[in-house]
Tab-separated table of C-alpha atoms in Angstrom:
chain	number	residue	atom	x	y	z
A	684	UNK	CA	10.572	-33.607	-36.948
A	685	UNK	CA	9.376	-35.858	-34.204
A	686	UNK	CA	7.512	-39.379	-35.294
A	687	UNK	CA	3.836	-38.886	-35.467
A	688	UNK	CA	2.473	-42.224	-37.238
A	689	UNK	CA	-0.591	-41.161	-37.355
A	690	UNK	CA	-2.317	-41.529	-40.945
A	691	UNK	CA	-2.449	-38.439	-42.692
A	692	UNK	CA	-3.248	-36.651	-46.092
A	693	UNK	CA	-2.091	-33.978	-48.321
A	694	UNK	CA	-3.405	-30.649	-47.944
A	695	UNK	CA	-1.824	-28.278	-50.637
A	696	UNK	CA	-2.340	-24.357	-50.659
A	697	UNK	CA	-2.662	-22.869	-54.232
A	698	UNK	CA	-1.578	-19.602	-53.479
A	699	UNK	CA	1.513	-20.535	-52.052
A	700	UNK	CA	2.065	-24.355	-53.842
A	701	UNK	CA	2.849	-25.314	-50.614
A	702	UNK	CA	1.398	-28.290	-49.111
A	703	UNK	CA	1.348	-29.996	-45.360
A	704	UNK	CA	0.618	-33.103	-44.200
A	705	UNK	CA	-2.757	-33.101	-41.823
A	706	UNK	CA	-4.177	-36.248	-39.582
A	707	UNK	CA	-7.889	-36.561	-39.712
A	708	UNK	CA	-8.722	-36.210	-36.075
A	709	UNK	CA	-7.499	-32.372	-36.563
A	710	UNK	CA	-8.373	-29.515	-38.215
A	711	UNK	CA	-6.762	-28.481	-41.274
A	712	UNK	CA	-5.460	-25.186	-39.412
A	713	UNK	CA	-3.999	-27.577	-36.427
A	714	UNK	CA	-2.363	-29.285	-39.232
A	715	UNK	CA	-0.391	-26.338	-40.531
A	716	UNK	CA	-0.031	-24.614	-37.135
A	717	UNK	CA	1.662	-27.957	-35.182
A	718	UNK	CA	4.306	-28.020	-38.080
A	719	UNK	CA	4.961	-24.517	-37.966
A	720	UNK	CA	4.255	-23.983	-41.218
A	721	UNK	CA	2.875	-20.887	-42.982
A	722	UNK	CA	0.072	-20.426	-45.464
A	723	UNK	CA	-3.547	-20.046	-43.847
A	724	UNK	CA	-3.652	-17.174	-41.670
A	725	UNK	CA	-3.475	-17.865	-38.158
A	726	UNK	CA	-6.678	-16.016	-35.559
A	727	UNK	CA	-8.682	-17.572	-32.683
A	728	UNK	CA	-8.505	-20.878	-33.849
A	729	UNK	CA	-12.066	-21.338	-32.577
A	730	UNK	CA	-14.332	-20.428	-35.804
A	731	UNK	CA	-15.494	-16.799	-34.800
A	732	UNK	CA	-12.593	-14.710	-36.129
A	733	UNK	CA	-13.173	-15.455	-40.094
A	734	UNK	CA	-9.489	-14.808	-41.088
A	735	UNK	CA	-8.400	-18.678	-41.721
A	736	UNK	CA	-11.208	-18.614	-44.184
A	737	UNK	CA	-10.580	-21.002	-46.827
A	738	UNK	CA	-12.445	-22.338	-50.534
A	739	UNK	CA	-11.931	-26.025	-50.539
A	740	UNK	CA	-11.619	-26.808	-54.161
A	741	UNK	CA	-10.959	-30.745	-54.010
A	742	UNK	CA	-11.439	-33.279	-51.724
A	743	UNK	CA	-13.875	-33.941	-48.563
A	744	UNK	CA	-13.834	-32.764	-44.846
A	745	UNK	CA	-15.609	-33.708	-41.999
A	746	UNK	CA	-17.031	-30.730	-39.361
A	747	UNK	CA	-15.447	-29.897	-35.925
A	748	UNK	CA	-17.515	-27.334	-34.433
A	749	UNK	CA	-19.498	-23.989	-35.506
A	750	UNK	CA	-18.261	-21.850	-37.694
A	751	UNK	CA	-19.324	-18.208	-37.858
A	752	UNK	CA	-22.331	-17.248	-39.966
A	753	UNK	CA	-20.909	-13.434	-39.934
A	754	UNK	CA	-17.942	-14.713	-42.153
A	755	UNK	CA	-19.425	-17.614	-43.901
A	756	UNK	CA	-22.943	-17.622	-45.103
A	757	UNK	CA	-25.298	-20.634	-45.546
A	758	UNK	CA	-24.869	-20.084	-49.204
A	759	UNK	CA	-21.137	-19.937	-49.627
A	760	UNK	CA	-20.917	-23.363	-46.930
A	761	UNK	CA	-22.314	-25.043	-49.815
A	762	UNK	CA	-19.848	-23.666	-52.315
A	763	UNK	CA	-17.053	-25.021	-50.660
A	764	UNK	CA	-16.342	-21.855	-48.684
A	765	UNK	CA	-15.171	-22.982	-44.187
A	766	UNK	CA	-12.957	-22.069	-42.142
A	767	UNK	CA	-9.873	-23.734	-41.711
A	768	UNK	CA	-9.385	-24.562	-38.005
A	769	UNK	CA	-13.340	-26.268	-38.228
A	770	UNK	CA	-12.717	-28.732	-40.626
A	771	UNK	CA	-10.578	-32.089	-40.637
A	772	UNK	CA	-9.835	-33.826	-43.795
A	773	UNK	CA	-10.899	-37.154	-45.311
A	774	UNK	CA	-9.419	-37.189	-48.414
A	775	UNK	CA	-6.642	-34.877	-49.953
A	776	UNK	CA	-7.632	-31.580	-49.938
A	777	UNK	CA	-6.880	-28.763	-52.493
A	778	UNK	CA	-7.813	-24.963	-50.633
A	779	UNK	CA	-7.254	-21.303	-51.959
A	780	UNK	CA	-7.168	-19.177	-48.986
A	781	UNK	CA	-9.797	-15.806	-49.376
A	782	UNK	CA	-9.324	-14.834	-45.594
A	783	UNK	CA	-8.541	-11.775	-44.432
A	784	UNK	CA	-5.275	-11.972	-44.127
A	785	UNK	CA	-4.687	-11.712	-47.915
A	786	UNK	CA	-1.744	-9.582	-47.689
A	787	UNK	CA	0.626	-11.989	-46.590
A	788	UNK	CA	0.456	-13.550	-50.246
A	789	UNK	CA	1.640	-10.580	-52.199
A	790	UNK	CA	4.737	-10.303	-53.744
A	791	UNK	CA	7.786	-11.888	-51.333
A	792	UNK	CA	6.036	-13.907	-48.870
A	793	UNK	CA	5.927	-17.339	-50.439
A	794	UNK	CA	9.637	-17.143	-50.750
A	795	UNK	CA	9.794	-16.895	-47.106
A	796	UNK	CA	6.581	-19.252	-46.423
A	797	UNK	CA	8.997	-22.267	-45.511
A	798	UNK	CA	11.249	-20.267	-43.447
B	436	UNK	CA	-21.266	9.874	-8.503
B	437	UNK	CA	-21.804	8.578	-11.673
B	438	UNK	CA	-20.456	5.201	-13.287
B	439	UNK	CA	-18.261	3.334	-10.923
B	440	UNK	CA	-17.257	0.427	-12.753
B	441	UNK	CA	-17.801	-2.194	-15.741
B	442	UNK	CA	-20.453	-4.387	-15.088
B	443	UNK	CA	-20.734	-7.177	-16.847
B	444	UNK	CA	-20.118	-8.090	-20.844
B	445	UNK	CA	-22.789	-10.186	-23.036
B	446	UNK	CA	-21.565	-12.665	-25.242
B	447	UNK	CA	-22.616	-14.585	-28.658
B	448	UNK	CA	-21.368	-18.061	-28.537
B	449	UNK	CA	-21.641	-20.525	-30.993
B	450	UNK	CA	-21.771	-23.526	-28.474
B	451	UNK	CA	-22.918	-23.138	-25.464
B	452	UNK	CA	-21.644	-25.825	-23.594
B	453	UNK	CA	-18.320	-25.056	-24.958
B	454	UNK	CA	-18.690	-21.353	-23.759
B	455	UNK	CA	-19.404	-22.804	-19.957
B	456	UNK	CA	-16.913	-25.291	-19.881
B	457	UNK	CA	-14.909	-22.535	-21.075
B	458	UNK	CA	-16.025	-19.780	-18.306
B	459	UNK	CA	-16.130	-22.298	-15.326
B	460	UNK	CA	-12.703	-24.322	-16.381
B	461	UNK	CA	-10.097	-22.046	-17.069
B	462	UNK	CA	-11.888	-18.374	-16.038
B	463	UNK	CA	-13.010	-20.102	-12.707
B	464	UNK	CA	-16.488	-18.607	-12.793
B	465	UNK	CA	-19.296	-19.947	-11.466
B	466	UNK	CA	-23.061	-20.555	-13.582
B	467	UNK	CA	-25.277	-18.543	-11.149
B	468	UNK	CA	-28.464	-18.172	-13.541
B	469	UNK	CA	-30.058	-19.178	-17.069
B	470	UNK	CA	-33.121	-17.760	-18.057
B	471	UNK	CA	-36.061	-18.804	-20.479
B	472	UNK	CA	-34.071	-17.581	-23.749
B	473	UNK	CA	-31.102	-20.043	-23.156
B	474	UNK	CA	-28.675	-17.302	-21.792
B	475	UNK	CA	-26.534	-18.065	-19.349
B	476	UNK	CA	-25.269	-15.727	-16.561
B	477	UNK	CA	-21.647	-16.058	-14.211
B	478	UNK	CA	-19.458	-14.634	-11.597
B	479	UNK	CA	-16.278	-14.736	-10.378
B	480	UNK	CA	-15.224	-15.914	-6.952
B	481	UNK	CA	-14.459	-11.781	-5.607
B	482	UNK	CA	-17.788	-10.241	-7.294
B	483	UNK	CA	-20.484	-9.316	-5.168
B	484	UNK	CA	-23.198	-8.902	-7.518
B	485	UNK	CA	-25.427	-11.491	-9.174
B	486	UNK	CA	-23.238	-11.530	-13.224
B	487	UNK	CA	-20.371	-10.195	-15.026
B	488	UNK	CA	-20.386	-12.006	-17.804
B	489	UNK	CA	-23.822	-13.139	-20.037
B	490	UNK	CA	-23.863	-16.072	-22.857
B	491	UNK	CA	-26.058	-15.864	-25.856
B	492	UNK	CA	-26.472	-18.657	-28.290
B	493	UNK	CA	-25.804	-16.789	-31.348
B	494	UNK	CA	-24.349	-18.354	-34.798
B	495	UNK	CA	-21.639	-16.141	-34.542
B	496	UNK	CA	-19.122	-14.486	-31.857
B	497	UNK	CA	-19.008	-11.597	-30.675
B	498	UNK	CA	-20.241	-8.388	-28.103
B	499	UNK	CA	-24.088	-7.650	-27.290
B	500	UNK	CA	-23.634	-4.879	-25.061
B	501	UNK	CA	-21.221	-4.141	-22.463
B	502	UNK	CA	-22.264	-3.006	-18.929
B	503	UNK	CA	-21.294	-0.270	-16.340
B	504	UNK	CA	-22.696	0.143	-12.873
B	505	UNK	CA	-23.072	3.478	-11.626
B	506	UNK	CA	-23.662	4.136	-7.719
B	507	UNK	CA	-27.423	5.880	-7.615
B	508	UNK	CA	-30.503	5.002	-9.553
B	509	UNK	CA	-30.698	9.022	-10.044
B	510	UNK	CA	-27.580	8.961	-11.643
B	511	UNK	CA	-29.545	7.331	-14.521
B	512	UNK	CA	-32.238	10.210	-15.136
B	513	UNK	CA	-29.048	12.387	-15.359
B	514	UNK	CA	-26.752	10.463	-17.616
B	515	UNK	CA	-29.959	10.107	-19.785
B	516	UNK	CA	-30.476	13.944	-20.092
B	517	UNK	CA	-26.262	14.290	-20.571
B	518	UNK	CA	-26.215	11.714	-23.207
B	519	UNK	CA	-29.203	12.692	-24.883
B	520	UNK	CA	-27.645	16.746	-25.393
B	521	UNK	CA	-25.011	15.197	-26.915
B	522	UNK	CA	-26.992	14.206	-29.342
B	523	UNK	CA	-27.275	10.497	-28.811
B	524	UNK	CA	-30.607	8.791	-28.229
B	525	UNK	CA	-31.043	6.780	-25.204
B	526	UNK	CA	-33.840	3.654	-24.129
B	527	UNK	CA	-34.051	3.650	-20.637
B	528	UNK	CA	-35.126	-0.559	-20.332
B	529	UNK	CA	-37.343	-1.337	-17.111
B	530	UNK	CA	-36.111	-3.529	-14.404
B	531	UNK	CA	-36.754	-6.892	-15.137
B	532	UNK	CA	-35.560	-6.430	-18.965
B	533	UNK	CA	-32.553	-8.877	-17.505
B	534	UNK	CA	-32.956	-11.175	-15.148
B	535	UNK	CA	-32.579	-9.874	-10.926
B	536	UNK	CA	-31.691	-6.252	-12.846
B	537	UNK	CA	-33.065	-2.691	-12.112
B	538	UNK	CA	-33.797	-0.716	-14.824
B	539	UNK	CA	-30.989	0.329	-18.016
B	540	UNK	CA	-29.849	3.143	-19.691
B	541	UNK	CA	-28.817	2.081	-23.081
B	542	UNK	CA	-27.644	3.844	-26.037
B	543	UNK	CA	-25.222	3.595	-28.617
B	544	UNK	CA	-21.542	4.733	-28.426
B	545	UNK	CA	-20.418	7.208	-31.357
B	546	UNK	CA	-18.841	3.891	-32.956
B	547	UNK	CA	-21.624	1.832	-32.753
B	548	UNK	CA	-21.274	-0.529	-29.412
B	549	UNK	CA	-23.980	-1.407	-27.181
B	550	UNK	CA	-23.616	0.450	-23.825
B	551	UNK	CA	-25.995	-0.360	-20.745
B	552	UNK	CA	-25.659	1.411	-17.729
B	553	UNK	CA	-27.679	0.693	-14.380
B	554	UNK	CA	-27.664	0.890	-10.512
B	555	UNK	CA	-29.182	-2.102	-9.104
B	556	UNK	CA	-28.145	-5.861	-9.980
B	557	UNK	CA	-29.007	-8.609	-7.600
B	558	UNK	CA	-26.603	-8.649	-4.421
B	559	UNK	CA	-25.123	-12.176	-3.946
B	560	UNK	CA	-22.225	-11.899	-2.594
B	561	UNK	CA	-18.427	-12.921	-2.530
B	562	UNK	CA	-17.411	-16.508	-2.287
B	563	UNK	CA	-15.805	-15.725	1.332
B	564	UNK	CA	-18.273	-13.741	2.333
B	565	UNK	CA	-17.666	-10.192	4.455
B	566	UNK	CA	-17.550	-11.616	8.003
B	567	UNK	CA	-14.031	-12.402	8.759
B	568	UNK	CA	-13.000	-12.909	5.312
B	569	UNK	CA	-10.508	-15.375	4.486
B	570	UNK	CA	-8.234	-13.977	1.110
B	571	UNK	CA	-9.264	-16.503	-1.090
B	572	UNK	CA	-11.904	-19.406	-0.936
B	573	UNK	CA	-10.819	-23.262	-1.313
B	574	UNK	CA	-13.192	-23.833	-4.112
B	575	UNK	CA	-11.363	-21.947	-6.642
B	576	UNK	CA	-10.914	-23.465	-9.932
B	577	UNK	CA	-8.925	-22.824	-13.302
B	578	UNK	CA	-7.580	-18.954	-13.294
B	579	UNK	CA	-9.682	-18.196	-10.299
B	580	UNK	CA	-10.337	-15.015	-11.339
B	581	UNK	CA	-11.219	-12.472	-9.118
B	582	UNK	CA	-13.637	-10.076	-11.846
B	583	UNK	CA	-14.211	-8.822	-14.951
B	584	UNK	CA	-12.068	-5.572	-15.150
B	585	UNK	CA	-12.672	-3.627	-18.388
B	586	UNK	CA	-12.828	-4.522	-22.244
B	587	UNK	CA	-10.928	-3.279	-25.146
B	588	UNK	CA	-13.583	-2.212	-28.036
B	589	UNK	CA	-12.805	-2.352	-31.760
B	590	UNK	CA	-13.445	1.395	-33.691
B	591	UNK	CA	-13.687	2.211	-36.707
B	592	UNK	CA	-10.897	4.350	-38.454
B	593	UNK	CA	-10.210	5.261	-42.011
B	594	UNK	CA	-7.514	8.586	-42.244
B	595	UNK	CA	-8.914	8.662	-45.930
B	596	UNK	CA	-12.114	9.341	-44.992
B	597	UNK	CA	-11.501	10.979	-42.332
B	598	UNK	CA	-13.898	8.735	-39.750
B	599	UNK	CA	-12.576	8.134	-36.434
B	600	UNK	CA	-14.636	6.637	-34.243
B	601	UNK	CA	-12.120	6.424	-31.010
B	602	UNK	CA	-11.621	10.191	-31.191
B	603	UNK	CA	-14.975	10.559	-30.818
B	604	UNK	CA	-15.419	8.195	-28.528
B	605	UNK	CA	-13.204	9.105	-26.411
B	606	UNK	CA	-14.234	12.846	-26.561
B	607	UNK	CA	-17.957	11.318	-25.727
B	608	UNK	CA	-16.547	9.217	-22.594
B	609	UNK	CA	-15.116	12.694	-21.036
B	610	UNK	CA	-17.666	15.106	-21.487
B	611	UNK	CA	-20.716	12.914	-21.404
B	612	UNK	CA	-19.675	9.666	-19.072
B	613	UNK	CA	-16.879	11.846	-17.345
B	614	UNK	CA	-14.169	9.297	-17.707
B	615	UNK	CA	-10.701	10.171	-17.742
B	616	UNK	CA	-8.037	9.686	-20.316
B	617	UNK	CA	-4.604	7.696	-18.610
B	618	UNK	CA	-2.708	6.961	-22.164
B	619	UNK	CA	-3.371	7.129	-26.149
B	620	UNK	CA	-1.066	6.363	-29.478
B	621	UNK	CA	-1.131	8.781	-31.872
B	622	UNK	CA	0.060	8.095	-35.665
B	623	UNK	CA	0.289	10.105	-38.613
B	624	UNK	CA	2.077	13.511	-39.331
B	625	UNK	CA	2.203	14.903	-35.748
B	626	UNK	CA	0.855	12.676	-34.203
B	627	UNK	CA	-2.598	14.433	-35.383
B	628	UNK	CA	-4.684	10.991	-35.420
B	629	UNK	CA	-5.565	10.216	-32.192
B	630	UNK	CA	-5.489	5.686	-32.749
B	631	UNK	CA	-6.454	4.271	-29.491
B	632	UNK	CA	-7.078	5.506	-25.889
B	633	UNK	CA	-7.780	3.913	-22.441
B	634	UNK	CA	-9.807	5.290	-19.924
B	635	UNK	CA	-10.717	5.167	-16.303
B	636	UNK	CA	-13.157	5.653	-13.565
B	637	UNK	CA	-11.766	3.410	-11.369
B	638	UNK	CA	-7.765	3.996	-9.710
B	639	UNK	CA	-6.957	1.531	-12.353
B	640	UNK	CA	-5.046	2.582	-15.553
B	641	UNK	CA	-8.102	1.522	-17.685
B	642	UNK	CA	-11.823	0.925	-17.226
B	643	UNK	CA	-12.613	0.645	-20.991
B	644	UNK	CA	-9.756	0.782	-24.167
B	645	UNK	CA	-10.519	2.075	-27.748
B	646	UNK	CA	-8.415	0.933	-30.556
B	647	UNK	CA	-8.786	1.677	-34.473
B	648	UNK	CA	-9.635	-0.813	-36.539
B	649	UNK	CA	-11.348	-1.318	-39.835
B	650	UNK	CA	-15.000	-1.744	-38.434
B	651	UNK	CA	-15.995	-2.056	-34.800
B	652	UNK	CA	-15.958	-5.165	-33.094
B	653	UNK	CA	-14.889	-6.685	-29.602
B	654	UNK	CA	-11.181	-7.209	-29.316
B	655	UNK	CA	-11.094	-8.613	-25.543
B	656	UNK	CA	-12.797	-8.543	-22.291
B	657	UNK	CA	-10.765	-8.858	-19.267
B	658	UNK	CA	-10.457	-10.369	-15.810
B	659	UNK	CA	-8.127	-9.492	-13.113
B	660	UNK	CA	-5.651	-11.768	-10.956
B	661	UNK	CA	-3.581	-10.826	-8.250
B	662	UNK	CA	0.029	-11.604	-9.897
B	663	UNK	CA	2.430	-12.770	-12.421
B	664	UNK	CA	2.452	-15.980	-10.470
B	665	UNK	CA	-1.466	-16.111	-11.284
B	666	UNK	CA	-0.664	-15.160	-14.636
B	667	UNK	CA	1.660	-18.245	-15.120
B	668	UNK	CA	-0.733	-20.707	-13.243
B	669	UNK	CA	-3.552	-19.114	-15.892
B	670	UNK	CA	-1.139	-20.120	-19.308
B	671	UNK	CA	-0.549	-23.593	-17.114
B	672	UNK	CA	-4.756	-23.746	-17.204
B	673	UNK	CA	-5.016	-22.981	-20.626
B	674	UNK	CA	-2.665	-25.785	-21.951
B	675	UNK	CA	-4.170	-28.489	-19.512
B	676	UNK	CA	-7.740	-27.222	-21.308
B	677	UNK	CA	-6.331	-27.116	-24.937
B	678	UNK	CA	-7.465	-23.394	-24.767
B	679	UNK	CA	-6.360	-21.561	-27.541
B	680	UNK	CA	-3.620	-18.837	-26.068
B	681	UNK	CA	-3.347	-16.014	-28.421
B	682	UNK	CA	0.002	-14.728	-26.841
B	683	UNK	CA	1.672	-16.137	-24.272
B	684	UNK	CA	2.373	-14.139	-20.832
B	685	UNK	CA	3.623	-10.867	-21.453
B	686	UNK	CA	4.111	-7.486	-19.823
B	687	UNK	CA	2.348	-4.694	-21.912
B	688	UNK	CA	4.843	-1.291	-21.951
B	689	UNK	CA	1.074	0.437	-22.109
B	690	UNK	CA	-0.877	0.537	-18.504
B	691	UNK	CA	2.000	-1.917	-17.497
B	692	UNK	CA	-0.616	-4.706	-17.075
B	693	UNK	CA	0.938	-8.238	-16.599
B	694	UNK	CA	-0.985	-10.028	-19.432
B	695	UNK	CA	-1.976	-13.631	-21.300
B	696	UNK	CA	-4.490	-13.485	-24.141
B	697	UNK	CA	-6.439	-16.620	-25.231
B	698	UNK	CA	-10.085	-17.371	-26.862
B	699	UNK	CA	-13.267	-18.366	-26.092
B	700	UNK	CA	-14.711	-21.942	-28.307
B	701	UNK	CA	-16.205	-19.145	-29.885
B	702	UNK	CA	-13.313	-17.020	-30.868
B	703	UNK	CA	-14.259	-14.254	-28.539
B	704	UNK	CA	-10.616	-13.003	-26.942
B	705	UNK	CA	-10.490	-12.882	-23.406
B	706	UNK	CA	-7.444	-11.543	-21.133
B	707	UNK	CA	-6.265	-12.350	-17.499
B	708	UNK	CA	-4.493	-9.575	-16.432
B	709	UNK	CA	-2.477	-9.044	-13.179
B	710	UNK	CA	-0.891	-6.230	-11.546
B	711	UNK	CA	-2.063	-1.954	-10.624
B	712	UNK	CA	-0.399	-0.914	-13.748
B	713	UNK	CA	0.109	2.508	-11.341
B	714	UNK	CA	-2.546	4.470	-9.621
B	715	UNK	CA	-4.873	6.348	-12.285
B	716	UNK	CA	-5.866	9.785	-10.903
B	717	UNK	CA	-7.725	12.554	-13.093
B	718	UNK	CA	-4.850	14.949	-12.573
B	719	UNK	CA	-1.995	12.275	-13.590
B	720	UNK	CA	-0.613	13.657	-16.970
B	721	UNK	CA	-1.855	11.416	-20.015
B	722	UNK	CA	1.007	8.859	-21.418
B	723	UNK	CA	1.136	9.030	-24.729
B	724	UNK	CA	2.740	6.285	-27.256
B	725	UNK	CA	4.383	7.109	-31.076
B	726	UNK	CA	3.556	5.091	-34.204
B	727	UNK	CA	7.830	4.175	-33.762
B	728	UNK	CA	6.683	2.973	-30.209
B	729	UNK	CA	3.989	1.117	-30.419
B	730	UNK	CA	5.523	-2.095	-30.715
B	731	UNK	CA	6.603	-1.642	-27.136
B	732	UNK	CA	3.991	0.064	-25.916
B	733	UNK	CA	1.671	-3.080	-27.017
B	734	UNK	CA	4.072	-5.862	-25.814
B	735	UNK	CA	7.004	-4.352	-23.900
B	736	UNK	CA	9.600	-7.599	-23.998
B	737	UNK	CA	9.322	-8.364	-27.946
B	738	UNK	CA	8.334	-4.770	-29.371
B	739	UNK	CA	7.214	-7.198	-32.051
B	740	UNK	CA	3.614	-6.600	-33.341
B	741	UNK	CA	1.610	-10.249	-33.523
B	742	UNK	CA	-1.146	-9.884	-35.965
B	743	UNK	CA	-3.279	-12.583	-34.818
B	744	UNK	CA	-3.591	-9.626	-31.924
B	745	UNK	CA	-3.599	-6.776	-33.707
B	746	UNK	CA	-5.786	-7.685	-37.030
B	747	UNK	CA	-8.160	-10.652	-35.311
B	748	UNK	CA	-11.305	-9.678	-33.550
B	749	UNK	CA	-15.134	-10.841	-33.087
């Protein structure tokens, strides 16, 4: 992998124990996408599509932009529920994924998440 | 004559200055209007008329209503009776409802979408003007796209169930609109499930797609360039802007189009398309795609399926 010294933190996905390093100045989607790594679904990148939904379960994030109210309401925002290409991280982050893209966690894909 | 062609598209976006930086920098449209509600109205360079494309600050993506011009104001008072024996209730909206527009038709489509049809928009003209034309004007910038060309809408369709709205849309677009079918993909045993259509009323393979889905929504709106040359100068646009690109320049093996799909700030897909495709004519036999050929059909190099195209929509 090329040198990228920028300072970053853990970001670990439950459903597949996988985990990524992300920089703060990007979103936690950004983070998975520019290692090629696999684990949050992948949409418009831009907050409207819902399917990198994600329920952050530890640690803090800062905003990047809107994110959709038709796939996260005002009420689950304050449960922990985003999406994943809106937020950066501060701290470590812990995330379940309940996007659409569900499927890709059934049976056989984590083998094949690193691949 | 009836409807000649799409009109314009209006948008929720989440952030509107992201939304116009995003029209005017890599589309290459041009702001010509906002009115009193925050919406904001553009061109491209090669449209006449005042709009194509409308932003509305919205907390979420996705389509208001799509447009189509047709070529008499009388056309209106007899789409209205057509559309009405179908069995689908119409407003008719009185000029001024939008901003330097003549009065609307609107109604729903059998899956739900907005549909606005009309006669008169405000005439503004070209960037080069129609006096000794030059091909292109010198203040193009981004894509430089020439106009919105059609939009693919998101139908519901569950075979369990039995509900399947592009059928019926489709079926309402011949008899009612009087478009005409160019190519479909059918699935299931015998191909009995009609899945997705496109449609013309232009000589253009497709004025307006249908695809199934699991609820209706707005896939993509379009714009059309001149070549794959413009195509590649587009995907060079879109990484100089940091614009999302959802795939990368392609050739689709259905309507032939030359294609790059990216999003809006908003997540709203658009598409700058190049190329005829072939000349759509009402007596052209229909292609027709197999659930084994779809693949190709959607993207004809890979034959791979992506789904951030085929599952993500606003």
């Amino acid at each position: 992998m090329f040198l990228d010294t920028r300072p970053k933190v853990p970001v670990h996905v439950t459903q597949t124990d996988e985990t990524f390093p992300c920089a703060h100045d990007e979103s936690l989607l950004q983070g998975m996408l520019r290692l090629g790594r696999k684990g949050i679904p992948v949409g418009c990148v831009n907050g409207g599509c819902g399917v990198c939904k994600v329920h952050i379960l530890e640690g803090q994030t800062h905003p990047l932009g809107p994110v959709s109210r038709a796939h996260v309401s005002a009420e689950e925002e304050t449960q922990g529920f985003t999406l994943a290409c809106r937020v950066a991280p501060v701290t470590a982050i812990r995330l379940e994924v309940t996007g659409k893209f569900e499927k890709p966690f059934r049976k056989g894909f984590a083998a094949t998440a690193n691949a | 004559m009836g409807i000649m062609r799409i009109g314009h598209a209006s948008l929720r976006v989440m952030d509107m200055a992201a939304a116009l930086k995003h029209y005017e920098k890599v589309l290459g449209m041009k702001k010509t209007m906002e009115d009193k509600h925050g919406n904001v109205y553009l061109k491209c360079w090669d449209e006449w008329d005042k709009f194509s494309v409308i932003l509305t600050p919205s907390d979420q993506a996705g389509l208001n209503h799509v447009a189509y011009k047709v070529e008499k104001d009388s056309d209106l008072d007899e789409l209205k009776k057509k559309v009405e024996a179908y069995g689908i209730k119409t407003a008719m909206l009185e000029e001024g409802t939008l901003p330097s527009m003549g009065r609307m038709l609107q109604f729903n489509l059998p899956s739900g979408h907005e549909m606005r049809l009309y006669a008169m928009k405000e005439y503004v003209g070209t960037e080069v003007g129609i006096d000794n034309p030059d091909p292109w004007p010198d203040n193009i910038t981004g894509a430089g796209a020439h106009w919105l060309d059609h939009c693919l809408l998101m139908c519901e369709l569950n075979p369990e169930t039995g509900i399947n709205k592009v059928a019926e849309n489709t079926k309402f677009m011949t008899d009612v609109l009087d478009f005409f079918l160019t190519e479909q993909v059918v699935v299931g045993p015998n191909g009995a499930i009609q899945a997705a259509t496109w449609m013309a009323r232009t000589t253009t393979p497709h004025d307006i797609a249908f695809v199934g889905g699991p609820r209706m929504g707005l896939h993509h709106i379009a714009f059309f360039l001149d070549s794959w040359n413009d195509i590649l100068k587009s995907a060079d646009v879109m990484a100089k802007t940091k614009t999302r690109i959802d795939v990368a320049p392609t050739r689709h093996g259905i309507t032939r189009g030359e294609t790059i799909y990216f999003f809006d700030p908003s997540g709203n897909r658009n598409e700058t398309f190049a190329g005829l495709g072939y000349l759509a004519q009402r007596d052209r036999p229909v292609t027709t795609w197999d659930e084994s050929h779809l693949g190709s059909g959607i993207f004809y190099h890979t034959g791979d399926l992506v789904p951030s195209f085929t599952e993500v929509y606003t």
